XYZ file of C-alpha atoms in Angstrom:
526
model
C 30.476 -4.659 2.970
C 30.704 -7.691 5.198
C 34.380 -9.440 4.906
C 36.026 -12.563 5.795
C 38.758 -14.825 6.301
C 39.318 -18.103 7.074
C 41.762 -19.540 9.165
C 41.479 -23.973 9.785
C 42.938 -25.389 12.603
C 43.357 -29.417 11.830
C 42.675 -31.679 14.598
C 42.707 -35.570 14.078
C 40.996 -38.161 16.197
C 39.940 -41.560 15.954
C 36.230 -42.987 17.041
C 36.306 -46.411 18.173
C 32.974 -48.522 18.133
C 32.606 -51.554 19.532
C 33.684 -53.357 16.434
C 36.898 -51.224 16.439
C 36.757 -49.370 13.427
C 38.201 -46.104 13.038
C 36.620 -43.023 11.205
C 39.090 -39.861 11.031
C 37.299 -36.718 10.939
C 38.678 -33.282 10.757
C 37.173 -30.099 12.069
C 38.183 -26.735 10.927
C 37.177 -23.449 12.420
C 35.520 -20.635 10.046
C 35.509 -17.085 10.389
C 33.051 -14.849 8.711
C 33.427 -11.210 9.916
C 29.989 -10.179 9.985
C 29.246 -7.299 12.861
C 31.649 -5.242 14.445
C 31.357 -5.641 18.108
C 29.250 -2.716 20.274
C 30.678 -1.716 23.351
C 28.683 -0.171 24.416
C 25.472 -2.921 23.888
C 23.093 -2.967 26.720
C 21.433 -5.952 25.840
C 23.839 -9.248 27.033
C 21.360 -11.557 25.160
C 21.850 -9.607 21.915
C 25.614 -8.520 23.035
C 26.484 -12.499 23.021
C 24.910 -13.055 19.402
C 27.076 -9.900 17.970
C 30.391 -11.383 19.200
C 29.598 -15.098 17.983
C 31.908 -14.215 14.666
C 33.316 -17.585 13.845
C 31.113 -20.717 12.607
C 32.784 -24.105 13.970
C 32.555 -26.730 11.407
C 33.184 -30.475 11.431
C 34.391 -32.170 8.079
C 34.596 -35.894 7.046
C 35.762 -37.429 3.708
C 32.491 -38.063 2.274
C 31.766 -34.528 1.467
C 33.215 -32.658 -0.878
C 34.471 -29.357 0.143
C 35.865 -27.112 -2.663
C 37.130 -24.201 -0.388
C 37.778 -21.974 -3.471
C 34.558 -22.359 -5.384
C 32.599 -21.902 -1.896
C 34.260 -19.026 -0.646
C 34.368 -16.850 -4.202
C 30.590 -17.914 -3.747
C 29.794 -16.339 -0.590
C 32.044 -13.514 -1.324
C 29.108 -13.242 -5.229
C 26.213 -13.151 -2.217
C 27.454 -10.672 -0.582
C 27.441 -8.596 -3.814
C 23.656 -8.872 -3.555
C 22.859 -6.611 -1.019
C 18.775 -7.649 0.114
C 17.570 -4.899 3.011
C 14.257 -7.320 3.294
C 15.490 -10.687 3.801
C 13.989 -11.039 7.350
C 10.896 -12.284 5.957
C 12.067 -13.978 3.314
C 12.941 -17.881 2.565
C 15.980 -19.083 1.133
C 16.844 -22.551 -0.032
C 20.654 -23.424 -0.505
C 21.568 -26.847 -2.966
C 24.113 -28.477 -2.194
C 24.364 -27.124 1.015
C 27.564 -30.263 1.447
C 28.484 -29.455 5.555
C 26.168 -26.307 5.943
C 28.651 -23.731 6.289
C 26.839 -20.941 3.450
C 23.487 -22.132 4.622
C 24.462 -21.048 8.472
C 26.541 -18.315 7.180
C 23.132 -16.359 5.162
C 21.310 -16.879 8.601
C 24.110 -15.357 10.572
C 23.824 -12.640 7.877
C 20.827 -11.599 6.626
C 18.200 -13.095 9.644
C 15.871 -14.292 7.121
C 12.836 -16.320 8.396
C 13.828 -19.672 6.603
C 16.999 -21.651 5.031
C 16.394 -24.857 4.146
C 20.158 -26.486 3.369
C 19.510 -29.110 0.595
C 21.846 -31.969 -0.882
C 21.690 -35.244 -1.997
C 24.461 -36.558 0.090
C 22.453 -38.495 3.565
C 25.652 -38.384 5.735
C 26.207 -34.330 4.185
C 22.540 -33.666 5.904
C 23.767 -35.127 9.066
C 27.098 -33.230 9.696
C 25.094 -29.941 8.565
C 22.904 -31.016 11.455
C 25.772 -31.088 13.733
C 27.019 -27.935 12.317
C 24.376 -26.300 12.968
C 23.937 -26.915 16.697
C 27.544 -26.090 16.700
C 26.827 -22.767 16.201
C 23.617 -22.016 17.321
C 24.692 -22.581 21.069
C 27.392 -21.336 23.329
C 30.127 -22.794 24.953
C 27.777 -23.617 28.060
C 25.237 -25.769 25.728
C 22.739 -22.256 25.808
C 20.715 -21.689 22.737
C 22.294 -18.334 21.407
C 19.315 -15.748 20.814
C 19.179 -12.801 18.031
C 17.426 -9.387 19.079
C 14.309 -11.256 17.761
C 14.593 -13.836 19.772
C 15.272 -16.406 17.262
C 17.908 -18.661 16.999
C 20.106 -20.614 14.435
C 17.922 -23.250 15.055
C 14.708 -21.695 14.038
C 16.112 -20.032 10.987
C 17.795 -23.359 9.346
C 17.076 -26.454 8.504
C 18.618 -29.399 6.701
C 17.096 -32.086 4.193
C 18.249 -34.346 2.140
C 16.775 -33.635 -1.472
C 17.614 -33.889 -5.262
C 17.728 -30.669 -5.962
C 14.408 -28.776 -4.819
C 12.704 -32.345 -4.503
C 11.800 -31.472 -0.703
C 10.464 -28.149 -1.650
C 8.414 -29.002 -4.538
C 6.933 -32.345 -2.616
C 6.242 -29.800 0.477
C 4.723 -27.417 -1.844
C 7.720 -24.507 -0.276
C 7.710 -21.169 -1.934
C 10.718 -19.381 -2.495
C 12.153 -15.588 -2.502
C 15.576 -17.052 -3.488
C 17.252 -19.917 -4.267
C 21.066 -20.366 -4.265
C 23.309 -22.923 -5.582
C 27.248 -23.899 -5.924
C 26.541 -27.230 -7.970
C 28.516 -29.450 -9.811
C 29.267 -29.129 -13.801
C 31.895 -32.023 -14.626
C 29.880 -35.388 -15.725
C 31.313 -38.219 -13.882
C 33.938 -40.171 -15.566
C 32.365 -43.359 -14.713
C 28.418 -42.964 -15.182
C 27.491 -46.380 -13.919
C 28.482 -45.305 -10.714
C 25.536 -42.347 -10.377
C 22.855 -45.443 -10.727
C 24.204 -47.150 -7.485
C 21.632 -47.340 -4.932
C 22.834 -44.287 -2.153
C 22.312 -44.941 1.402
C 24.324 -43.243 4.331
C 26.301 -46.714 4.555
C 27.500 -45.832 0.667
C 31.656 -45.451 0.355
C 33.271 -42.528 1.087
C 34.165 -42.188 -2.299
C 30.791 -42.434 -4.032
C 29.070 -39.839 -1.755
C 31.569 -37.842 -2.358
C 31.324 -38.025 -6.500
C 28.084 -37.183 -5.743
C 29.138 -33.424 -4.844
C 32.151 -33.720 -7.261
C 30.342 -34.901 -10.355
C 26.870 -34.676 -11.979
C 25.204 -36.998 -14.492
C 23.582 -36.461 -17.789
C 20.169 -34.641 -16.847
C 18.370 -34.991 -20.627
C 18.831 -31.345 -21.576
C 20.727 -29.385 -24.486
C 23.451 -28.506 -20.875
C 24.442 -31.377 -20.821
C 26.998 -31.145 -23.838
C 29.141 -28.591 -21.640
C 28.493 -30.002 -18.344
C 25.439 -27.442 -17.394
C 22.887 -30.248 -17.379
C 22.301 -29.886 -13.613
C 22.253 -26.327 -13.538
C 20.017 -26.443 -15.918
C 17.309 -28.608 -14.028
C 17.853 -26.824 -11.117
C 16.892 -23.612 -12.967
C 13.790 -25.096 -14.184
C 12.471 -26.924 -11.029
C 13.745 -23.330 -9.488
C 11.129 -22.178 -12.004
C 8.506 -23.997 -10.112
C 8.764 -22.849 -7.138
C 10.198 -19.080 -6.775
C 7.709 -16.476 -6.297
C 7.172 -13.983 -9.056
C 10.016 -11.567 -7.614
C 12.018 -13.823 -6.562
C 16.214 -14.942 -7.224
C 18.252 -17.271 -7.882
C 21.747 -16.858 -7.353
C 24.212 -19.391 -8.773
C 28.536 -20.331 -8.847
C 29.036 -21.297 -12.716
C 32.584 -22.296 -13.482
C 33.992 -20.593 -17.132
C 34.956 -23.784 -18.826
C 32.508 -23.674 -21.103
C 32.214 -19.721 -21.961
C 30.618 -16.891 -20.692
C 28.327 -16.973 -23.332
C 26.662 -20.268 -22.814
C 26.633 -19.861 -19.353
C 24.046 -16.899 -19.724
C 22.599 -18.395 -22.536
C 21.203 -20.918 -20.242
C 19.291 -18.873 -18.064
C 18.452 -16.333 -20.890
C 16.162 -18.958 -23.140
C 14.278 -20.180 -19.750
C 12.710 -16.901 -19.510
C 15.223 -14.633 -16.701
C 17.273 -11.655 -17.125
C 20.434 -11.793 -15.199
C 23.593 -9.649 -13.938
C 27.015 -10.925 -12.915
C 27.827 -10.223 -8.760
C 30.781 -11.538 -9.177
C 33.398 -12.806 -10.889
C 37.210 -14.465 -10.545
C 40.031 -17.195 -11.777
C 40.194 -20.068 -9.265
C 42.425 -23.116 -10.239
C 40.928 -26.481 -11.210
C 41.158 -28.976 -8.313
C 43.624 -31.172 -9.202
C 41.975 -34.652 -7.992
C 39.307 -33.907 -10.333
C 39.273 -35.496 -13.431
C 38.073 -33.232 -16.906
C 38.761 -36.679 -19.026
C 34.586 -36.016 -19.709
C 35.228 -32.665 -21.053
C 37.845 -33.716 -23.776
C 34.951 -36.442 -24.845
C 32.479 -33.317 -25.411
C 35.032 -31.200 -26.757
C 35.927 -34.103 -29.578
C 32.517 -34.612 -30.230
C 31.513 -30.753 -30.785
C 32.691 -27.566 -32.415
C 32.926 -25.515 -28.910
C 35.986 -25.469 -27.138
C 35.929 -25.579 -23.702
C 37.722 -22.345 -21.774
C 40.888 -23.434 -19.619
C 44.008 -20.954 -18.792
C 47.408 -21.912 -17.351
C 48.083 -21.244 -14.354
C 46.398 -18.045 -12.890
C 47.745 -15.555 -15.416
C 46.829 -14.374 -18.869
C 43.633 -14.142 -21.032
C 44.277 -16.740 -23.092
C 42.211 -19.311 -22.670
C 43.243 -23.361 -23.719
C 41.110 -26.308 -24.530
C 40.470 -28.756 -22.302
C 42.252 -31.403 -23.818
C 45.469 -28.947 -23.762
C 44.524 -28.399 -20.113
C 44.257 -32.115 -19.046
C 47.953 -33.013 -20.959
C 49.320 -29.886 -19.252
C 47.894 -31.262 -15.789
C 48.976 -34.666 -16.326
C 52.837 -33.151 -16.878
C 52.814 -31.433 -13.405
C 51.330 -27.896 -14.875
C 48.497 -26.452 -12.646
C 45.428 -24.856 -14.583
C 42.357 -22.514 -13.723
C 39.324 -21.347 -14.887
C 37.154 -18.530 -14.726
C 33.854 -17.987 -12.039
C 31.187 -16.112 -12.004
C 28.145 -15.438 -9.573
C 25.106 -15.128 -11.466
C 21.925 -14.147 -10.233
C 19.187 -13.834 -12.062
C 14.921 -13.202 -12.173
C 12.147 -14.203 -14.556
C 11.611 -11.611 -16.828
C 8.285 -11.766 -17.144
C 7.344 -13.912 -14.070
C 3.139 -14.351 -14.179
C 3.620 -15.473 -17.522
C 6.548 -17.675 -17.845
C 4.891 -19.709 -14.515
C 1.866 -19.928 -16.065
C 2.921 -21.049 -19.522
C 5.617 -23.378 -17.634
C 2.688 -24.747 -15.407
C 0.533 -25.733 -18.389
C 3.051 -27.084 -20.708
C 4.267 -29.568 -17.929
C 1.839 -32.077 -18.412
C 1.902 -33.692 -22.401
C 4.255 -31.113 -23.504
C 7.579 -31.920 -22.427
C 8.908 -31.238 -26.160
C 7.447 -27.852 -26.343
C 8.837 -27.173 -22.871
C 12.139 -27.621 -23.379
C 12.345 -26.482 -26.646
C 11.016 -23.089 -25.998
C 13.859 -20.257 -26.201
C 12.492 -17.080 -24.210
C 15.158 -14.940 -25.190
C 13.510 -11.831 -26.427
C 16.442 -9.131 -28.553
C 13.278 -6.362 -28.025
C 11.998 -6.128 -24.689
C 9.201 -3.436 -26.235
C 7.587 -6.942 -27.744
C 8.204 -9.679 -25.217
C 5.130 -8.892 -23.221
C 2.914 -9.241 -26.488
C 5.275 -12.532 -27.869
C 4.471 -13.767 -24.098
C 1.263 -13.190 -23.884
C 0.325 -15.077 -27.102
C 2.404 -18.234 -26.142
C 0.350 -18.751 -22.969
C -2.869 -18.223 -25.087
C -1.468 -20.791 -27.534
C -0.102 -22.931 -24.552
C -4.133 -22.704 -22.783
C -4.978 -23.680 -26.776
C -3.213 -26.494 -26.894
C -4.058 -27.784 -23.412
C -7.766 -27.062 -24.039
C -8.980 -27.504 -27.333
C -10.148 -30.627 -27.554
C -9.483 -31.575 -30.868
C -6.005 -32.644 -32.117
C -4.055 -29.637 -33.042
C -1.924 -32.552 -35.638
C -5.154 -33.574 -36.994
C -5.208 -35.018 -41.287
C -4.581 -33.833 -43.463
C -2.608 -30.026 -42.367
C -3.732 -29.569 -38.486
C -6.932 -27.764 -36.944
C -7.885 -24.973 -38.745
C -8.261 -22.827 -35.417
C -4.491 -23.700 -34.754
C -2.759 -22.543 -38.217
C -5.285 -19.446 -37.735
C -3.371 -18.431 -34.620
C -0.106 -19.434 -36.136
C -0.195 -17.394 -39.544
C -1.736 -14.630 -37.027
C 1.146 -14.794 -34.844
C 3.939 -14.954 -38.384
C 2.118 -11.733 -39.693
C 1.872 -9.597 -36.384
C 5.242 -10.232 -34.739
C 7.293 -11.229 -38.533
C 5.507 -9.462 -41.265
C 4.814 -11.963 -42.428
C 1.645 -12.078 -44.824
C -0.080 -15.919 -44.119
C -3.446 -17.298 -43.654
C -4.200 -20.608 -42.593
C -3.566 -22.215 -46.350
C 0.080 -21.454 -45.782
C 0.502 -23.456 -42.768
C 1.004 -26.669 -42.031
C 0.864 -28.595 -37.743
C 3.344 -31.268 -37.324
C 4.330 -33.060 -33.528
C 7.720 -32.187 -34.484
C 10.073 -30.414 -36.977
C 11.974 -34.230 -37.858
C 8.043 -35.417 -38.210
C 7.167 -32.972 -41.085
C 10.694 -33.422 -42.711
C 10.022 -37.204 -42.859
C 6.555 -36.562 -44.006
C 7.184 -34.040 -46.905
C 9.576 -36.229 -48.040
C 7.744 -39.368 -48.196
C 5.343 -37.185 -49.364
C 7.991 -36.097 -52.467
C 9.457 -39.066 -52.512
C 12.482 -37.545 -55.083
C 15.263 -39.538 -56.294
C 17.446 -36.996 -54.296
C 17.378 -34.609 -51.607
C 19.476 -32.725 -49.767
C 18.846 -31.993 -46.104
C 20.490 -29.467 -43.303
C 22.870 -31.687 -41.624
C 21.625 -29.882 -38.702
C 18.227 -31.310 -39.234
C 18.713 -35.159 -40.261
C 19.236 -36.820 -36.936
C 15.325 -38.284 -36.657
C 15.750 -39.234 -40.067
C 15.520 -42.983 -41.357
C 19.362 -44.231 -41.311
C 19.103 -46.052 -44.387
C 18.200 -43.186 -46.186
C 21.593 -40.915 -45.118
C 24.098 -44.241 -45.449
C 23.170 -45.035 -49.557
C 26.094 -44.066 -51.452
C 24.182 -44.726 -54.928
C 24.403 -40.962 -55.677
C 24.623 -41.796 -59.496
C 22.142 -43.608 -61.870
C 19.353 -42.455 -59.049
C 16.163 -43.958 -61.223
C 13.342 -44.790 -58.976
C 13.684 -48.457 -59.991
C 17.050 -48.849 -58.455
C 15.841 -47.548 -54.966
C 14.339 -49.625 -52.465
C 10.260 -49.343 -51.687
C 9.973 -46.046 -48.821
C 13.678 -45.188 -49.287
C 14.794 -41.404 -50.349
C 18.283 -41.169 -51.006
C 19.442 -38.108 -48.796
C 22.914 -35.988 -48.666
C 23.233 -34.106 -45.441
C 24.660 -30.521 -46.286
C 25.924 -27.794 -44.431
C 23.742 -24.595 -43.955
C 25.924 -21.533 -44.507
C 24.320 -20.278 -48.273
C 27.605 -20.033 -50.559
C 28.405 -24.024 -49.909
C 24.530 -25.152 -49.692
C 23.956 -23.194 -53.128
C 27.151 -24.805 -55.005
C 25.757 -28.611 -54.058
C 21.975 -27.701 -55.665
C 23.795 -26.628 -58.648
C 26.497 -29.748 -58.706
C 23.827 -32.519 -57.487
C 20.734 -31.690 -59.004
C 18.429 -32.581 -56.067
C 14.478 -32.791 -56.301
C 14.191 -31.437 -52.829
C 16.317 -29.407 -50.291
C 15.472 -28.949 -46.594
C 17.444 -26.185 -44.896
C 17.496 -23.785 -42.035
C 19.041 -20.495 -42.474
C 22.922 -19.557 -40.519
C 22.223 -16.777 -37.589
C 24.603 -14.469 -39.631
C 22.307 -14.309 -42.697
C 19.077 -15.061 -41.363
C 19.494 -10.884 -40.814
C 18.588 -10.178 -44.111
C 16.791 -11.892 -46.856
C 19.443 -12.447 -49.438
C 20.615 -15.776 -48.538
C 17.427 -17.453 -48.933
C 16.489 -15.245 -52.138
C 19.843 -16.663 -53.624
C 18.843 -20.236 -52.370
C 15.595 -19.368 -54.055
C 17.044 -18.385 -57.095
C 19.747 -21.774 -57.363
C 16.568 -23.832 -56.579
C 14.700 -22.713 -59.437
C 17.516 -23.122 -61.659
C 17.684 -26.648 -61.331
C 14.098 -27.592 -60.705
C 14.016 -28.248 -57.264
């Protein structure tokens, strides 16, 4: 097991240009353990590389540096133990000053790190960090027993994300990441134009905070994680990693959860408490946590299991108390990589709905490689067949064949192509069927009314519904919740002509919820 510690030694001194301004920089000195010295080594070349144990970094204000979060990270990579990493290429985001990007060539002599991050003056000091340690006090280029140096094993870039590699067209073995999961408390600020000659304090939001990224994430500050993961997707060979630092806040489970519906398998390396920097500000979390039923995961202090919100955690900060929260190393590896690529590759162009809709989460491995194999078919379907698979009046024929195929292989459930029905979109064919139905009443999922027309959810003429008294196109609609007791009570109190519903997790198990929706239904008419 490789070990370290880290000892900084603080030095302040002042540049002066010729139009006297002063920048204060600091430079700390790192020590990573990583080969015991030999004795007894024969080769000086080689002998000088073993005993070069300490990386020498320089720091300035303008990159963020969270010492806990990166060292519990490197301490997760060294749980992944990789005897084959000399031919290998690695790709670190948010690489910040360099230091883990230097430290994994020091370590594992792999033929390629490229250090990534979107902060210009970052790329530069990891520049300068890097020729700090890849020569020797004399200015001499310090060799490996291959012959290789620092220098030919990393390079830095600056790049959103995987940007460089994807416009370079760089494959991957792995891909690691300590990335940022707290949306920045003022979001104006990300769309500033970023140039090196940006403040101090915006490039270094940039490593603090993230901005919304358009996915599902985003609610518990994942969002960039969760592009990362899918442009990671892109561009990692078929057995290759990714390894990234997730901060608990939001809960174990929806930290897997994210990498388990994008097609991967994962396993924790690592995992501790570290305490929430204290000039960060959560103010964004207590917004999400307002606006949605999941708590976010806090704990006071370092000690106990008992996790607070993050609205208790920001008062308790704000009176002097210090908080933490739990991380975890994840890495993870595409379950079923030839497939997930390819049906990735041809769902990116047209099918951006589809894409990141798709939950590739299988309970039964023993059926994934059959439920995989028939998405990519249907994906090549959709890409290829020529004809509109939305087409009037129910969708192409071909289409609901594979469909009601799919339902009675995989579900059991007996269809032919009469009992389906091809919409763009689930809110589409709820809109439709109920134009279509056009009833006095309905009552929809609340889950499933957000595309729907506003003024048909804000009418409050519940009684005297006669089709006289509603306007032309309008459906009066009552959003409902889905669990079957309370869905089943309003069909029998409100009478409605239609009712639109999804079934709860905990009784889509069996089929006696929707038999007993069936039954209340049929009661009244509906």
């Amino acid at each position: 097991m490789f070990s370290w510690h880290l000892s900084i030694i603080f030095f302040s001194f002042f540049c002066v240009s010729c139009r006297v301004w002063r920048l204060m920089l600091s430079i700390f000195l790192l020590t990573i353990h990583l080969w015991q010295k030999n004795p007894n080594c024969s080769d000086q070349t080689y002998c000088r590389f073993q005993q070069s144990t300490k990386l020498t970094m320089m720091e300035i204000p303008s990159i963020f540096t969270p010492v806990d979060w990166s060292f519990a990270f490197y301490e997760g990579l060294n749980q992944h133990q990789d005897s084959t990493s000399r031919d290998k290429t690695y790709a670190e985001l948010g690489c910040g000053n360099g230091w883990i990007s230097i430290a994994l060539a020091e370590k594992l002599s792999p033929l390629k790190v490229y250090g990534l991050d979107i902060n210009p003056r970052a790329i530069k000091i990891a520049w300068i960090n890097l020729y700090l340690n890849a020569l020797d006090d004399n200015g001499l280029p310090v060799y490996d027993r291959e012959g290789k140096t620092l220098l030919d094993r990393v390079e830095f870039h600056e790049s959103d994300l995987l940007s460089y590699c994807i416009d370079n067209k760089i494959e991957l073995d792995c891909i690691v990441g300590c990335i940022p999961q707290i949306l920045n408390p003022n979001p104006e600020a990300i769309s500033k134009i970023m140039t090196e000659n940006s403040s101090e304090k915006f490039l270094y939001s940039l490593s603090n905070y993230c901005a919304l990224q358009g996915f599902f994430e985003d609610q518990f500050g994942l969002g960039l994680i969760a592009r990362a993961v899918e442009e990671g997707r892109a561009v990692i060979k078929p057995m290759g990693i990714m390894i990234f630092n997730i901060g608990g806040r939001p809960g174990q489970g929806v930290c897997e959860r994210l990498f388990l519906r994008r097609g991967f398998h994962i396993s924790k390396l690592w995992q501790t408490k570290i305490m929430q920097a204290a000039d960060t500000d959560i103010s964004a979390l207590v917004e999400i946590e307002q606006n949605s039923p999941h708590p976010f995961e806090f704990f006071m202090d370092l000690v106990g299991d008992q996790s607070v919100s993050a609205r208790t955690a920001q008062a308790y900060m704000k009176s002097g108390g210090r908080v933490s929260h739990a991380l975890s190393v994840y890495s993870c590896q595409l379950h079923k990589p030839i497939q997930v690529k390819k049906l990735f590759e041809i769902l990116k162009d047209g099918f951006n709905e589809i894409s990141s809709s798709l939950d590739l989460s299988f309970d039964n491995d023993s059926v994934a490689a059959e439920k995989m194999a028939f998405l990519v078919y249907l994906a090549s379907f959709l890409k290829e067949n020529k004809s509109n698979p939305c087409e009037p009046p129910f969708g192409c024929l071909n289409f609901r064949n594979l469909v009601a195929e799919f339902m009675k292989s995989y579900y059991n459930i007996p269809s032919t192509s009469d009992n389906v029905a091809v919409f763009p979109s689930r809110a589409v064919a709820i809109e439709i069927s109920l134009r279509l139905f056009s009833p006095a009443l309905a009552i929809v999922d609340e889950h499933l009314t957000r595309h729907l027309p506003k003024q048909w959810l804000t009418s409050s003429a519940i009684e005297g519904r006669a089709d006289c008294d509603r306007a032309k196109d309008t459906v009066l609609v009552i959003e409902v919740p889905r669990q079957s007791d309370l869905l089943i009570e309003l069909i029998r109190k409100l009478k409605p002509q239609v009712v639109v519903t999804g079934m709860a997790k905990f009784e889509a198990i069996t089929s006696a919820a929707l038999v007993n929706i069936l039954s209340a239904t049929r009661d009244v008419g509906s």
